[in-house]
CSV table of C-alpha atoms in Angstrom, one decimal:
chain,number,residue,atom,x,y,z
L,1,SER,CA,-10.5,-16.6,23.4
L,2,SER,CA,-14.0,-15.9,22.2
L,3,VAL,CA,-16.4,-13.0,22.6
L,4,ARG,CA,-20.0,-13.6,23.8
L,5,GLY,CA,-22.5,-11.5,22.0
L,6,GLY,CA,-26.3,-11.5,21.7
L,7,MET,CA,-26.0,-14.3,19.3
L,8,GLY,CA,-23.9,-16.6,21.5
L,9,ASN,CA,-20.3,-17.6,21.5
L,10,LYS,CA,-18.3,-15.9,18.6
L,11,THR,CA,-14.7,-16.1,17.5
L,12,THR,CA,-15.1,-14.1,14.3
L,13,ILE,CA,-15.7,-10.4,13.8
L,14,GLY,CA,-17.0,-10.8,10.3
L,15,LYS,CA,-16.5,-12.4,6.9
L,16,VAL,CA,-14.8,-11.0,3.8
L,17,ASN,CA,-15.8,-12.8,0.6
L,18,GLY,CA,-16.5,-16.0,2.5
L,19,GLU,CA,-13.4,-15.9,4.6
L,20,GLN,CA,-13.7,-15.4,8.4
L,21,ILE,CA,-11.9,-12.7,10.1
L,22,LYS,CA,-10.9,-13.9,13.6
L,23,ILE,CA,-11.6,-11.5,16.4
L,24,ASP,CA,-8.2,-12.3,18.1
L,25,ALA,CA,-6.3,-11.3,15.0
L,26,PHE,CA,-8.4,-8.2,14.5
L,27,GLN,CA,-8.0,-7.0,18.1
L,28,GLU,CA,-4.2,-7.8,18.0
L,29,LYS,CA,-3.9,-5.6,14.9
L,30,VAL,CA,-5.9,-2.8,16.4
L,31,ALA,CA,-3.7,-2.9,19.5
L,32,SER,CA,-0.6,-2.9,17.3
L,33,VAL,CA,-1.7,0.1,15.3
L,34,GLU,CA,-2.7,2.1,18.4
L,35,LYS,CA,0.9,1.5,19.8
L,36,GLY,CA,2.4,2.9,16.6
L,37,GLU,CA,3.6,6.5,16.2
L,38,ASN,CA,1.1,7.3,13.4
L,39,ALA,CA,-2.0,6.5,15.5
L,40,GLN,CA,-1.2,8.3,18.7
L,41,ASN,CA,-3.8,11.1,18.2
L,42,MET,CA,-6.3,9.0,16.3
L,43,PRO,CA,-9.7,8.2,17.8
L,44,HIS,CA,-10.2,4.5,18.6
L,45,SER,CA,-13.1,4.3,16.1
L,46,GLN,CA,-10.9,5.6,13.3
L,47,VAL,CA,-8.2,2.9,14.1
L,48,VAL,CA,-10.9,0.2,14.1
L,49,THR,CA,-12.3,1.3,10.7
L,50,GLY,CA,-8.8,1.4,9.3
L,51,VAL,CA,-7.9,-2.0,10.5
L,52,TRP,CA,-11.2,-3.4,9.2
L,53,ASN,CA,-10.4,-1.9,5.8
L,54,TYR,CA,-7.0,-3.4,5.9
L,55,PHE,CA,-8.4,-6.9,6.6
L,56,VAL,CA,-10.9,-6.5,3.7
L,57,GLN,CA,-8.2,-5.3,1.3
L,58,SER,CA,-5.7,-7.9,2.5
L,59,THR,CA,-8.2,-10.8,2.2
L,60,LEU,CA,-9.4,-9.8,-1.3
L,61,LEU,CA,-5.8,-9.5,-2.5
L,62,LYS,CA,-4.8,-12.8,-1.0
L,63,GLN,CA,-7.7,-14.5,-2.8
L,64,SER,CA,-6.6,-12.8,-6.1
L,65,TYR,CA,-3.0,-14.0,-5.6
L,66,GLU,CA,-4.3,-17.5,-5.1
L,67,LYS,CA,-6.4,-17.4,-8.3
L,68,LEU,CA,-3.5,-16.1,-10.3
L,69,GLY,CA,-1.0,-18.6,-8.8
L,70,LEU,CA,1.2,-15.8,-7.4
L,71,VAL,CA,3.7,-17.0,-4.8
L,72,LEU,CA,6.5,-15.4,-2.9
L,73,THR,CA,9.7,-17.3,-2.9
L,74,SER,CA,12.5,-17.2,-0.4
L,75,LYS,CA,14.7,-15.8,-3.2
L,76,ASP,CA,12.2,-12.9,-3.6
L,77,LEU,CA,12.3,-12.2,0.1
L,78,ASP,CA,16.2,-12.4,0.3
L,79,MET,CA,16.5,-10.0,-2.7
L,80,ALA,CA,14.2,-7.5,-1.0
L,81,LEU,CA,15.8,-7.8,2.5
L,82,PHE,CA,19.5,-8.1,1.5
L,83,GLY,CA,19.6,-6.9,-2.1
L,84,ALA,CA,20.7,-3.5,-3.5
L,85,ASN,CA,18.0,-1.6,-1.7
L,86,PRO,CA,17.5,-3.1,1.8
L,87,PRO,CA,14.9,-1.8,4.3
L,88,SER,CA,16.2,1.1,6.3
L,89,PHE,CA,16.7,-0.7,9.6
L,90,LEU,CA,18.9,-3.3,7.9
L,91,ARG,CA,21.0,-0.6,6.2
L,92,ASN,CA,22.4,0.2,9.6
L,93,PHE,CA,24.5,-2.9,9.6
L,94,VAL,CA,27.8,-1.8,8.0
L,95,ASN,CA,31.3,-3.2,7.9
L,96,PRO,CA,33.3,-1.2,10.4
L,97,GLU,CA,36.4,-1.3,8.1
L,98,THR,CA,34.7,-0.2,4.9
L,99,GLY,CA,31.7,1.7,6.2
L,100,GLN,CA,29.6,-0.2,3.5
L,101,TYR,CA,26.4,-2.1,4.0
L,102,ASP,CA,27.3,-5.6,5.3
L,103,VAL,CA,24.8,-8.3,4.0
L,104,ASN,CA,26.1,-11.0,6.4
L,105,ALA,CA,25.8,-8.8,9.5
L,106,ALA,CA,22.2,-7.9,8.5
L,107,LYS,CA,21.3,-11.6,7.9
L,108,ASN,CA,22.8,-12.5,11.3
L,109,ALA,CA,21.0,-9.8,13.1
L,110,LEU,CA,17.7,-10.8,11.5
L,111,ALA,CA,18.2,-14.5,12.3
L,112,GLN,CA,19.1,-13.5,15.9
L,113,LEU,CA,15.9,-11.5,16.2
L,114,LYS,CA,13.8,-14.4,14.8
L,115,ARG,CA,15.3,-16.7,17.5
L,116,SER,CA,14.9,-14.1,20.3
L,117,THR,CA,13.2,-15.2,23.5
L,118,ASN,CA,12.0,-11.6,24.0
L,119,ALA,CA,8.3,-11.7,22.9
L,120,GLN,CA,8.3,-8.0,22.0
L,121,GLU,CA,11.4,-8.4,19.7
L,122,LYS,CA,9.9,-11.5,18.1
L,123,GLN,CA,6.6,-9.7,17.5
L,124,MET,CA,8.4,-6.8,16.0
L,125,VAL,CA,10.4,-8.9,13.5
L,126,ASN,CA,7.3,-11.0,12.6
L,127,GLN,CA,5.3,-7.8,11.9
L,128,PHE,CA,8.1,-6.4,9.8
L,129,LEU,CA,8.5,-9.6,7.8
L,130,ASP,CA,4.7,-9.8,7.3
L,131,GLN,CA,4.6,-6.2,6.0
L,132,GLU,CA,7.6,-6.8,3.7
L,133,GLN,CA,5.9,-10.0,2.3
L,134,GLU,CA,2.7,-8.1,1.7
L,135,GLN,CA,4.5,-5.3,-0.1
L,136,LEU,CA,6.4,-7.8,-2.3
L,137,MET,CA,3.2,-9.7,-3.2
L,138,MET,CA,1.5,-6.4,-4.0
L,139,ALA,CA,4.4,-5.4,-6.2
L,140,LYS,CA,4.3,-8.7,-8.1
L,141,TYR,CA,0.5,-8.4,-8.5
L,142,GLN,CA,0.8,-4.8,-9.8
L,143,ALA,CA,3.6,-5.9,-12.2
L,144,LEU,CA,1.3,-8.6,-13.5
L,145,VAL,CA,-1.7,-6.4,-13.9
L,146,PHE,CA,0.1,-3.5,-15.5
L,147,GLY,CA,2.2,-5.8,-17.6
L,148,ALA,CA,-1.0,-7.4,-19.0
L,149,ALA,CA,-2.5,-4.1,-20.1
L,150,TYR,CA,-2.2,-3.8,-23.8
L,151,ILE,CA,-2.3,-0.5,-25.6
L,152,PRO,CA,-2.0,-0.6,-29.4
L,153,SER,CA,0.9,1.4,-30.8
L,154,TRP,CA,-1.3,3.5,-33.0
L,155,LEU,CA,-3.3,4.6,-29.9
L,156,LEU,CA,-0.1,5.3,-28.0
L,157,LYS,CA,1.3,7.4,-30.9
L,158,LYS,CA,-2.0,9.3,-31.3
L,159,THR,CA,-2.2,10.0,-27.5
L,160,MET,CA,1.3,11.3,-27.5
L,161,ALA,CA,0.7,13.5,-30.5
L,162,ASP,CA,-2.5,14.8,-28.9
L,163,ASP,CA,-0.7,15.5,-25.7
L,164,ASN,CA,2.1,17.3,-27.5
L,165,ALA,CA,-0.1,19.3,-29.9
L,166,ILE,CA,0.1,23.0,-29.5
L,167,ALA,CA,-3.1,24.9,-30.3
L,168,GLN,CA,-3.0,28.5,-31.5
L,169,VAL,CA,-5.8,30.6,-30.3
L,170,GLN,CA,-6.6,34.2,-31.3
L,171,TYR,CA,-9.2,36.3,-29.7
L,172,VAL,CA,-10.4,39.9,-30.0
L,173,ALA,CA,-11.6,41.9,-27.1
L,174,VAL,CA,-13.9,44.8,-27.6
L,175,PRO,CA,-14.3,47.0,-24.6
L,176,TYR,CA,-18.0,47.7,-23.9
L,177,THR,CA,-17.2,51.4,-23.5
L,178,SER,CA,-16.3,51.7,-27.2
L,179,ILE,CA,-20.0,51.1,-28.2
L,180,SER,CA,-22.2,54.1,-27.9
L,181,ASP,CA,-25.4,53.8,-25.8
L,182,SER,CA,-27.5,54.9,-28.8
L,183,ALA,CA,-26.4,51.9,-30.9
L,184,VAL,CA,-28.0,49.5,-28.5
L,185,SER,CA,-31.7,49.2,-27.8
L,186,VAL,CA,-33.1,47.3,-24.8
L,187,SER,CA,-36.7,46.1,-24.8
L,188,ASP,CA,-38.9,45.0,-22.0
L,189,ALA,CA,-38.5,41.3,-23.2
L,190,ASP,CA,-34.7,41.6,-22.7
């Protein structure tokens, strides 16, 4: 669908670093955020601003990922979803006999949700997976950026020594009442 404006037929709401932001995707994200628990008391303008900032950040990060050649593999996603620390809603799938997290039950439930004919369930699982993938890519990006930062060992040692140094301070306090008024003269210039 397109929106007619003063300039004619438009399908984009704006551009971020040369990439068009489609109005459909933007409006869908605004509606999704407004349905969420965190935005119930937020004014519409605040939601719109937040969604626009999300699109700006997301677009710029995706462009950075492409330049750096960062990709998310299915193994990365499997480890995040079904590894040692799965998302909270998947942790609910436990083996009834042991009471422990059941990876196979979680995988089956997610696969079933992906195949669901219920549009709301399908949208929910797609949003969840999109968010999970964004977080994983951000974690990879941060690991790369922070891992690339080099601090010479001498600077690190000096910084640690400076941070751990204890300064000794001595001061003397002389109460003003101990000085007689006659010992002090005040001129008009003062």
